[in-house]
Amino acid sequence: MAELIVTDYGVKANVAAVQTQAFQAALDACRDLGGGTVVVPAGQFVIGSIRLYSNTRLLLKTGALIKGSTNLDDYQTFGEEPDIAYLHSEYCVKAWHLPPYYFHALIAAYDATDITIEAEPGAIIDGQDVFDPAGEESFRGPMGMVFARVSGLTLKHYTIQNAANWAHVIARCKDVQINGVTVLGGHDGFDLHHSQTIEIGHSVIKSGDDCIAGYDITDLTVHDTVLNTACNSLRIGGRQLKVTRCLFTGPGEYPHRSENTHDTHAMVKWYAMAADAAVESTTFEISNSVMFQARNLVTYNYGDKVIMQDGQPLRVLSLVGDVIGQLEQTSKFFGHGQPVQLKLSQCRVTPPSGQPLLQIDDAATVVLDDVTLTAPTTIHRRGQPAVALSGHIEHQVI
């Protein structure tokens, strides 16, 4: 496959000028050749929106720094959308102040196959926190990257920082491999709406908003990854969701921009919107992980439109072999007529001080197997006496 260097297409390193057109010329030449590698050498480069095509590998060499332009006019959507239906929901547009160009981004690919973005050590993509008074929440700017309907997406070894909105939009994509990626600051780390067969491993996500988000996800594996956030560690919904050997930790190193707070909201928050179609949930398991310092362990209040839990209901959330501690508040786990289970197996749990571990309703069941509590606690079911728990619990269903 061909190798093209952006500096051969008029791109100059370490100049203040925005060089979107020259970058795009290299990517277009790669497309016209049927694919290849487009190389970004060491140096600083400022660009607006660029588009990758099938069979393209964008390689950032050590010392390469791609910075997003601070001029909003340098960004576009290429006339494309990522099939996220709430962009056309009157309720969502009004509630979140969404502009019609919401999914404009620094780097994008649509309806493509075999896209790779890869970096040597030390390469950085910087969104520069571009401010948009007409954007989401009246301040969020462009996305870091948007991939829509891409089959065979590989993201490797780069750092992306200061994304003006989500760092990665991965929508209706399949066969996604993410390895060794670092996300610093900004908003959501990865949003995986309608995507399938995704692996995220050996990555570090330190975000101001949700680390990993998205609904209607099928076959997601997250492993050996750090999740540090000023919002929710996982805000996801779908089927065959598996997370293992991860560190969930708060408070967030970077602030939640709209609230100017650092504390982690929840380790797990279900995500399913009636405004968009989704598959029914099946397996959702978090295993052999450390979950440390957050307001809540889990947030589930089925039917709540405001927190986007009015779509497909959660059925079973399993926590297996996890160490859970420094929770600040009682977690609410309400099915509101839709049966739901929370299973804890082989876990060590430090409950919130002086508060119940959980509040549940008649639709919810809690199953405890081989669970050790480091302090006494209770679980409250609405309308019934609290169930007291302490020490080691061999097996109990509540």
Coordinates of C-alpha atoms in Angstrom, one line a residue:
M1 CA 0.0 0.0 0.0
A2 CA 1.1 3.6 -0.7
E3 CA 2.7 5.8 1.9
L4 CA 2.0 9.5 1.6
I5 CA 3.5 12.2 3.8
V6 CA 1.4 15.3 4.4
T7 CA 4.3 17.6 4.0
D8 CA 4.5 16.5 0.3
Y9 CA 1.1 18.0 -0.2
G10 CA 1.9 21.5 1.0
V11 CA 1.6 21.0 4.7
K12 CA 4.2 22.9 6.8
A13 CA 5.2 22.1 10.3
N14 CA 5.1 24.6 13.2
V15 CA 3.2 27.4 11.4
A16 CA 0.2 29.2 12.8
A17 CA -1.9 28.9 9.7
V18 CA -4.8 26.5 9.5
Q19 CA -3.8 23.8 6.9
T20 CA -7.0 21.8 6.5
Q21 CA -7.0 21.8 2.7
A22 CA -3.4 20.6 2.4
F23 CA -4.1 17.8 4.9
Q24 CA -7.3 16.8 3.0
A25 CA -5.3 16.8 -0.3
A26 CA -3.1 14.0 1.2
L27 CA -6.1 12.0 2.3
D28 CA -7.9 12.5 -1.0
A29 CA -4.8 11.3 -2.8
C30 CA -4.7 8.2 -0.6
R31 CA -8.4 7.5 -1.5
D32 CA -7.6 7.9 -5.2
L33 CA -4.8 5.3 -4.9
G34 CA -7.2 2.8 -3.3
G35 CA -5.8 3.3 0.2
G36 CA -2.6 3.5 2.1
T37 CA -0.9 5.2 5.0
V38 CA -0.9 9.0 5.4
V39 CA 1.9 10.1 7.6
V40 CA 2.0 13.1 9.9
P41 CA 5.6 13.8 10.8
A42 CA 6.9 15.5 14.0
G43 CA 5.8 19.1 14.4
Q44 CA 2.7 21.2 15.2
F45 CA -0.1 21.4 12.7
V46 CA -3.4 23.3 13.0
I47 CA -6.4 22.0 11.1
G48 CA -10.2 22.1 10.8
S49 CA -12.4 19.1 9.8
I50 CA -10.7 16.4 7.7
R51 CA -12.3 13.2 6.3
L52 CA -10.8 9.8 6.0
Y53 CA -11.9 7.2 3.4
S54 CA -11.8 3.4 3.2
N55 CA -8.5 1.6 3.5
T56 CA -6.7 4.6 5.1
R57 CA -4.3 4.5 8.0
L58 CA -3.5 7.9 9.5
L59 CA -0.1 7.6 11.3
L60 CA 1.2 10.2 13.7
K61 CA 4.9 10.0 14.2
T62 CA 6.6 10.8 17.5
G63 CA 6.4 14.5 18.2
A64 CA 3.4 15.1 16.0
L65 CA 0.8 17.5 17.5
I66 CA -2.4 18.0 15.6
K67 CA -4.4 21.0 17.0
G68 CA -8.0 21.9 16.2
S69 CA -8.6 25.3 14.8
T70 CA -10.2 27.8 17.2
N71 CA -12.3 29.1 14.3
L72 CA -15.7 27.4 14.2
D73 CA -15.9 28.1 10.5
D74 CA -13.2 25.6 9.9
Y75 CA -15.4 22.7 11.0
Q76 CA -18.1 20.8 9.1
T77 CA -20.2 17.6 9.0
F78 CA -19.5 16.9 5.3
G79 CA -23.2 16.7 4.9
E80 CA -23.3 13.5 6.9
E81 CA -25.0 12.3 10.1
P82 CA -24.1 9.5 12.5
D83 CA -27.6 7.9 12.8
I84 CA -28.2 9.2 16.4
A85 CA -31.9 9.9 16.3
Y86 CA -32.1 12.3 19.2
L87 CA -30.5 15.0 17.1
H88 CA -34.0 15.3 15.6
S89 CA -35.9 15.0 18.8
E90 CA -37.6 18.3 19.7
Y91 CA -37.3 17.4 23.4
C92 CA -33.6 16.7 23.3
V93 CA -32.7 19.6 21.0
K94 CA -34.4 22.0 23.4
A95 CA -33.2 20.4 26.6
W96 CA -29.5 20.3 25.6
H97 CA -29.4 23.2 23.2
L98 CA -28.3 21.1 20.2
P99 CA -27.3 22.8 17.0
P100 CA -28.1 21.1 13.6
Y101 CA -24.3 20.8 13.0
Y102 CA -23.9 19.0 16.4
F103 CA -21.7 16.2 15.0
H104 CA -19.1 18.3 13.3
A105 CA -15.6 17.1 14.2
L106 CA -11.9 17.5 13.8
I107 CA -11.5 14.0 12.2
A108 CA -14.3 12.1 10.5
A109 CA -15.0 9.0 8.4
Y110 CA -18.4 7.8 7.1
D111 CA -19.6 4.7 5.3
A112 CA -16.1 3.3 5.1
T113 CA -14.2 0.1 5.7
D114 CA -10.8 -0.4 7.3
I115 CA -10.0 2.9 8.9
T116 CA -7.0 3.2 11.3
I117 CA -5.7 6.1 13.4
E118 CA -2.4 5.2 15.0
A119 CA 0.4 7.0 16.7
E120 CA 4.0 6.5 17.8
P121 CA 4.8 7.4 21.4
G122 CA 4.3 11.1 22.2
A123 CA 1.9 12.0 19.4
I124 CA -1.1 14.1 20.5
I125 CA -4.4 15.3 19.0
D126 CA -5.6 18.5 20.8
G127 CA -9.1 19.8 20.4
Q128 CA -8.3 23.0 22.1
D129 CA -11.7 23.2 24.0
V130 CA -13.2 25.3 21.2
F131 CA -16.0 27.4 22.6
D132 CA -19.3 27.6 20.7
P133 CA -22.0 29.8 22.2
A134 CA -24.5 28.2 19.9
G135 CA -23.4 24.7 20.7
E136 CA -24.6 22.1 23.2
E137 CA -25.2 23.6 26.6
S138 CA -24.3 27.0 25.0
F139 CA -20.5 26.3 25.1
R140 CA -19.5 22.9 23.7
G141 CA -17.7 23.0 20.3
P142 CA -16.8 20.3 17.8
M143 CA -16.4 16.6 18.5
G144 CA -12.9 15.2 18.5
M145 CA -13.6 12.4 16.0
V146 CA -16.8 11.1 14.3
F147 CA -17.0 7.6 12.8
A148 CA -20.3 6.6 11.3
R149 CA -21.1 3.3 9.6
V150 CA -17.5 2.3 9.5
S151 CA -16.6 -1.4 9.4
G152 CA -13.2 -2.3 10.6
L153 CA -12.1 0.7 12.8
T154 CA -8.8 0.6 14.6
L155 CA -7.6 3.3 17.1
K156 CA -4.2 2.8 18.6
H157 CA -1.7 4.5 20.9
Y158 CA -2.5 8.2 20.5
T159 CA -3.4 10.8 23.1
I160 CA -6.5 13.0 22.5
Q161 CA -6.9 15.9 24.8
N162 CA -9.2 19.0 25.3
A163 CA -11.9 17.7 23.0
A164 CA -14.5 20.5 22.7
N165 CA -17.2 17.8 23.0
W166 CA -17.0 14.0 22.9
A167 CA -13.6 12.8 22.1
H168 CA -14.9 9.9 19.9
V169 CA -18.3 9.4 18.3
I170 CA -18.5 5.8 17.1
A171 CA -21.9 5.3 15.7
R172 CA -23.4 2.3 13.9
C173 CA -19.8 0.9 13.4
K174 CA -18.7 -2.7 13.7
D175 CA -15.5 -4.6 14.3
V176 CA -13.9 -1.8 16.4
Q177 CA -10.5 -2.3 18.0
I178 CA -9.3 0.4 20.5
N179 CA -5.9 -0.2 22.2
G180 CA -3.6 2.0 24.2
V181 CA -5.6 5.3 23.6
T182 CA -5.4 8.1 26.2
V183 CA -8.2 10.6 26.6
L184 CA -7.5 13.7 28.8
G185 CA -10.1 16.3 29.7
G186 CA -12.9 17.4 27.5
H187 CA -16.2 15.6 27.7
D188 CA -17.2 11.9 26.9
G189 CA -14.3 9.6 26.1
F190 CA -16.0 7.1 23.8
D191 CA -19.7 7.2 22.6
L192 CA -20.6 3.9 21.0
H193 CA -24.3 4.3 19.9
H194 CA -25.7 1.5 17.7
S195 CA -22.2 -0.1 17.4
Q196 CA -21.2 -3.7 17.6
T197 CA -18.2 -6.0 18.3
I198 CA -16.1 -3.5 20.1
E199 CA -12.9 -4.0 22.2
I200 CA -11.4 -1.3 24.3
G201 CA -8.2 -2.3 26.1
H202 CA -5.1 -1.0 27.8
S203 CA -6.4 2.6 27.6
V204 CA -6.6 5.5 30.0
I205 CA -9.7 7.7 30.0
K206 CA -9.6 10.7 32.2
S207 CA -12.6 12.7 31.1
G208 CA -14.8 15.6 32.3
D209 CA -17.9 13.7 31.3
D210 CA -18.8 10.0 30.9
C211 CA -15.8 7.8 30.2
I212 CA -17.6 5.3 28.0
A213 CA -21.2 6.1 26.9
G214 CA -23.7 5.0 24.3
Y215 CA -26.9 3.0 23.9
D216 CA -27.9 0.1 21.6
I217 CA -24.4 -1.4 21.9
T218 CA -23.9 -5.1 21.1
D219 CA -20.9 -7.1 22.1
L220 CA -18.7 -4.7 24.0
T221 CA -15.5 -5.8 25.8
V222 CA -13.6 -3.3 28.0
H223 CA -10.5 -4.6 29.7
D224 CA -7.3 -3.3 31.5
T225 CA -8.4 0.3 31.3
V226 CA -8.5 3.2 33.7
L227 CA -11.8 5.1 34.0
N228 CA -11.5 8.4 35.8
T229 CA -14.3 10.9 35.5
A230 CA -16.2 13.9 36.9
C231 CA -19.4 12.3 35.6
N232 CA -20.2 8.5 35.1
S233 CA -17.6 5.8 34.5
L234 CA -19.9 3.8 32.3
R235 CA -23.1 5.2 30.9
I236 CA -24.1 2.5 28.5
G237 CA -27.0 0.3 27.4
G238 CA -27.3 -2.7 25.1
R239 CA -26.4 -6.4 25.2
Q240 CA -23.3 -8.5 25.7
L241 CA -21.6 -5.8 27.7
K242 CA -18.5 -7.1 29.5
V243 CA -16.0 -5.1 31.5
T244 CA -13.0 -6.7 33.3
R245 CA -9.8 -5.8 35.1
C246 CA -10.5 -2.1 35.0
L247 CA -10.0 0.7 37.5
F248 CA -13.0 2.9 38.1
T249 CA -11.7 5.9 40.1
G250 CA -12.8 9.3 41.3
P251 CA -12.8 12.1 41.8
G252 CA -12.2 13.2 38.2
E253 CA -8.8 14.7 37.5
Y254 CA -10.5 17.0 35.0
P255 CA -13.7 19.0 35.9
H256 CA -17.2 18.5 34.7
R257 CA -17.4 21.6 32.6
S258 CA -21.0 22.6 33.0
E259 CA -21.1 21.9 36.8
N260 CA -17.5 22.8 37.6
T261 CA -17.3 19.7 39.9
H262 CA -14.9 16.9 40.1
D263 CA -16.7 14.1 42.0
T264 CA -17.7 10.9 40.1
H265 CA -21.5 10.6 39.8
A266 CA -21.9 6.9 39.4
M267 CA -19.7 3.9 38.5
V268 CA -22.6 2.5 36.3
K269 CA -25.5 4.4 34.8
W270 CA -27.9 2.7 32.4
Y271 CA -28.5 4.4 29.1
A272 CA -31.5 3.8 26.9
M273 CA -33.6 6.4 25.1
A274 CA -37.1 6.1 23.8
A275 CA -36.1 8.6 21.2
D276 CA -34.0 6.0 19.4
A277 CA -34.4 2.3 18.6
A278 CA -32.3 -0.3 20.6
V279 CA -31.9 -4.0 21.1
E280 CA -33.1 -5.7 24.2
S281 CA -30.5 -6.0 27.0
T282 CA -28.8 -9.3 27.8
T283 CA -25.5 -9.8 29.6
F284 CA -24.0 -6.8 31.4
E285 CA -21.1 -7.9 33.6
I286 CA -18.3 -6.1 35.4
S287 CA -15.7 -8.4 36.8
N288 CA -12.4 -8.4 38.6
S289 CA -12.3 -4.6 38.8
V290 CA -11.7 -1.9 41.4
M291 CA -14.5 0.6 41.8
F292 CA -13.4 3.4 44.1
Q293 CA -14.8 6.8 45.3
A294 CA -18.0 7.9 43.7
R295 CA -21.4 9.3 44.7
N296 CA -23.2 6.1 43.7
L297 CA -22.4 2.6 42.7
V298 CA -25.2 2.4 40.2
T299 CA -28.0 4.7 38.9
Y300 CA -31.1 3.0 37.5
N301 CA -34.6 4.6 37.5
Y302 CA -36.4 3.0 34.6
G303 CA -38.8 5.2 32.7
D304 CA -37.0 8.4 33.7
K305 CA -36.8 10.5 30.5
V306 CA -34.6 13.2 32.0
I307 CA -31.8 10.8 32.7
M308 CA -32.4 9.0 29.5
Q309 CA -33.6 5.6 30.9
D310 CA -37.0 5.4 29.1
G311 CA -35.9 3.1 26.3
Q312 CA -35.1 -0.6 26.6
P313 CA -34.9 -1.7 30.2
L314 CA -31.9 -3.2 32.0
R315 CA -32.5 -6.8 32.9
V316 CA -29.4 -8.0 34.8
L317 CA -26.3 -6.2 36.0
S318 CA -23.7 -8.6 37.5
L319 CA -20.7 -7.5 39.5
V320 CA -18.3 -10.4 39.9
G321 CA -15.0 -10.4 41.9
D322 CA -15.0 -6.6 42.3
V323 CA -13.7 -4.4 45.1
I324 CA -16.0 -1.5 45.7
G325 CA -15.4 1.3 48.2
Q326 CA -15.8 4.9 49.3
L327 CA -19.4 5.3 48.0
E328 CA -20.9 8.6 49.2
Q329 CA -24.6 8.0 48.7
T330 CA -27.3 5.3 48.6
S331 CA -27.7 3.9 45.0
K332 CA -31.2 3.8 43.6
F333 CA -32.2 0.8 41.6
F334 CA -35.8 1.0 40.5
G335 CA -37.4 -1.1 37.8
H336 CA -40.8 0.6 37.9
G337 CA -42.7 -2.5 36.8
Q338 CA -39.9 -3.9 34.6
P339 CA -38.1 -6.8 36.3
V340 CA -34.4 -6.1 36.9
Q341 CA -31.7 -7.9 38.9
L342 CA -28.5 -6.7 40.5
K343 CA -26.1 -9.6 41.2
L344 CA -23.0 -9.3 43.4
S345 CA -20.8 -12.3 43.5
Q346 CA -17.4 -12.7 45.2
C347 CA -17.3 -8.9 45.8
R348 CA -15.8 -6.9 48.7
V349 CA -18.0 -3.9 49.4
T350 CA -17.5 -0.8 51.7
P351 CA -21.0 0.7 51.8
P352 CA -21.6 4.5 52.2
S353 CA -21.2 5.6 55.8
G354 CA -24.4 5.8 57.8
Q355 CA -26.6 5.2 54.7
P356 CA -28.2 2.2 53.0
L357 CA -26.2 0.6 50.3
L358 CA -29.3 0.4 48.0
Q359 CA -32.9 1.6 47.6
I360 CA -35.0 -0.8 45.4
D361 CA -38.6 -1.2 44.4
D362 CA -40.9 -4.2 43.9
A363 CA -39.5 -4.8 40.3
A364 CA -35.9 -5.1 41.5
T365 CA -34.1 -8.2 43.0
V366 CA -30.7 -8.1 44.6
V367 CA -28.8 -11.4 44.7
L368 CA -25.7 -11.6 47.0
D369 CA -23.3 -14.6 46.7
D370 CA -20.0 -14.8 48.6
V371 CA -20.1 -11.0 49.3
T372 CA -18.0 -9.4 52.1
L373 CA -19.2 -6.1 53.6
T374 CA -16.5 -4.2 55.5
A375 CA -19.2 -2.4 57.5
P376 CA -22.9 -3.0 58.4
T377 CA -25.4 -1.6 56.0
T378 CA -29.0 -2.0 54.8
I379 CA -31.0 -2.4 51.6
H380 CA -34.4 -0.7 51.6
R381 CA -37.3 -1.9 49.4
R382 CA -40.1 0.7 49.1
G383 CA -42.9 0.0 51.5
Q384 CA -41.0 -2.7 53.4
P385 CA -38.7 -2.9 56.4
A386 CA -35.0 -2.4 55.7
V387 CA -32.9 -5.6 55.3
A388 CA -29.9 -5.4 57.6
L389 CA -26.6 -6.8 56.2
S390 CA -23.1 -7.3 57.7
G391 CA -20.0 -9.3 57.4
H392 CA -19.7 -12.2 55.0
I393 CA -22.9 -13.2 53.1
E394 CA -22.8 -16.7 51.6
H395 CA -26.1 -16.4 49.7
Q396 CA -29.0 -14.0 50.1
V397 CA -31.8 -12.9 47.8
I398 CA -33.6 -9.6 48.6

